[in-house]
Amino acid sequence: MYRTLIYTIAFTGMRPGEAVALKYEDVDLEKKVIHINKTVYAKKSIRGDFELTLWQHPLHGY
């Protein structure tokens, strides 16, 4: 599984957070297209620790 993730990042140029946020419906195997419309990133909280946040592009679906 990790090999597929690493190859996808390497051969498409997408960022790791974008690859981790992918869902099955984002991949169109017939058209050979991956729709990148969200990302996961670590955000520092007020307490000083980090939390993972999902950010979805506001133009998703257009």
C-alpha positions as YAML, in Angstrom:
chain: A
units: angstrom
residues:
- id: 1
  name: MET
  ca: [0.00, 0.00, 0.00]
- id: 2
  name: TYR
  ca: [2.75, 2.50, 0.87]
- id: 3
  name: ARG
  ca: [4.57, 1.68, -2.37]
- id: 4
  name: THR
  ca: [1.49, 2.70, -4.37]
- id: 5
  name: LEU
  ca: [1.24, 5.96, -2.41]
- id: 6
  name: ILE
  ca: [4.92, 6.78, -2.93]
- id: 7
  name: TYR
  ca: [4.73, 5.98, -6.67]
- id: 8
  name: THR
  ca: [1.60, 8.11, -7.04]
- id: 9
  name: ILE
  ca: [3.33, 11.07, -5.38]
- id: 10
  name: ALA
  ca: [6.52, 10.59, -7.42]
- id: 11
  name: PHE
  ca: [4.93, 10.17, -10.85]
- id: 12
  name: THR
  ca: [2.14, 12.75, -10.56]
- id: 13
  name: GLY
  ca: [3.93, 15.54, -8.70]
- id: 14
  name: MET
  ca: [1.17, 15.85, -6.11]
- id: 15
  name: ARG
  ca: [1.99, 16.80, -2.56]
- id: 16
  name: PRO
  ca: [1.87, 14.14, 0.20]
- id: 17
  name: GLY
  ca: [-1.09, 15.84, 1.89]
- id: 18
  name: GLU
  ca: [-3.04, 15.78, -1.38]
- id: 19
  name: ALA
  ca: [-2.28, 12.08, -1.90]
- id: 20
  name: VAL
  ca: [-3.35, 11.17, 1.65]
- id: 21
  name: ALA
  ca: [-6.65, 13.07, 1.21]
- id: 22
  name: LEU
  ca: [-7.61, 11.20, -1.99]
- id: 23
  name: LYS
  ca: [-10.79, 9.16, -2.01]
- id: 24
  name: TYR
  ca: [-11.78, 6.44, -4.46]
- id: 25
  name: GLU
  ca: [-14.27, 8.76, -6.22]
- id: 26
  name: ASP
  ca: [-11.42, 11.24, -6.95]
- id: 27
  name: VAL
  ca: [-9.79, 8.72, -9.32]
- id: 28
  name: ASP
  ca: [-11.30, 8.13, -12.79]
- id: 29
  name: LEU
  ca: [-9.61, 5.01, -14.16]
- id: 30
  name: GLU
  ca: [-11.43, 5.15, -17.50]
- id: 31
  name: LYS
  ca: [-10.28, 8.70, -18.29]
- id: 32
  name: LYS
  ca: [-6.98, 8.19, -16.41]
- id: 33
  name: VAL
  ca: [-7.54, 11.35, -14.34]
- id: 34
  name: ILE
  ca: [-7.02, 12.10, -10.64]
- id: 35
  name: HIS
  ca: [-9.07, 15.02, -9.28]
- id: 36
  name: ILE
  ca: [-7.10, 16.83, -6.57]
- id: 37
  name: ASN
  ca: [-9.52, 19.00, -4.60]
- id: 38
  name: LYS
  ca: [-8.44, 18.67, -0.96]
- id: 39
  name: THR
  ca: [-5.37, 18.30, 1.21]
- id: 40
  name: VAL
  ca: [-4.44, 17.24, 4.73]
- id: 41
  name: TYR
  ca: [-2.01, 19.35, 6.74]
- id: 42
  name: ALA
  ca: [-0.79, 19.60, 10.32]
- id: 43
  name: LYS
  ca: [-1.87, 22.72, 12.16]
- id: 44
  name: LYS
  ca: [-0.36, 23.83, 15.46]
- id: 45
  name: SER
  ca: [-3.00, 24.22, 18.15]
- id: 46
  name: ILE
  ca: [-3.11, 26.74, 20.98]
- id: 47
  name: ARG
  ca: [-1.77, 24.08, 23.38]
- id: 48
  name: GLY
  ca: [1.36, 23.71, 21.23]
- id: 49
  name: ASP
  ca: [0.60, 20.26, 19.82]
- id: 50
  name: PHE
  ca: [-0.33, 19.48, 16.24]
- id: 51
  name: GLU
  ca: [-3.65, 18.36, 14.79]
- id: 52
  name: LEU
  ca: [-4.41, 17.12, 11.28]
- id: 53
  name: THR
  ca: [-6.83, 19.26, 9.31]
- id: 54
  name: LEU
  ca: [-8.63, 18.50, 6.04]
- id: 55
  name: TRP
  ca: [-8.95, 21.47, 3.70]
- id: 56
  name: GLN
  ca: [-11.26, 21.21, 0.70]
- id: 57
  name: HIS
  ca: [-10.87, 23.55, -2.26]
- id: 58
  name: PRO
  ca: [-13.79, 26.02, -2.41]
- id: 59
  name: LEU
  ca: [-14.33, 25.40, -6.15]
- id: 60
  name: HIS
  ca: [-14.88, 21.64, -5.65]
- id: 61
  name: GLY
  ca: [-17.55, 20.40, -8.05]
- id: 62
  name: TYR
  ca: [-17.17, 23.15, -10.65]
...
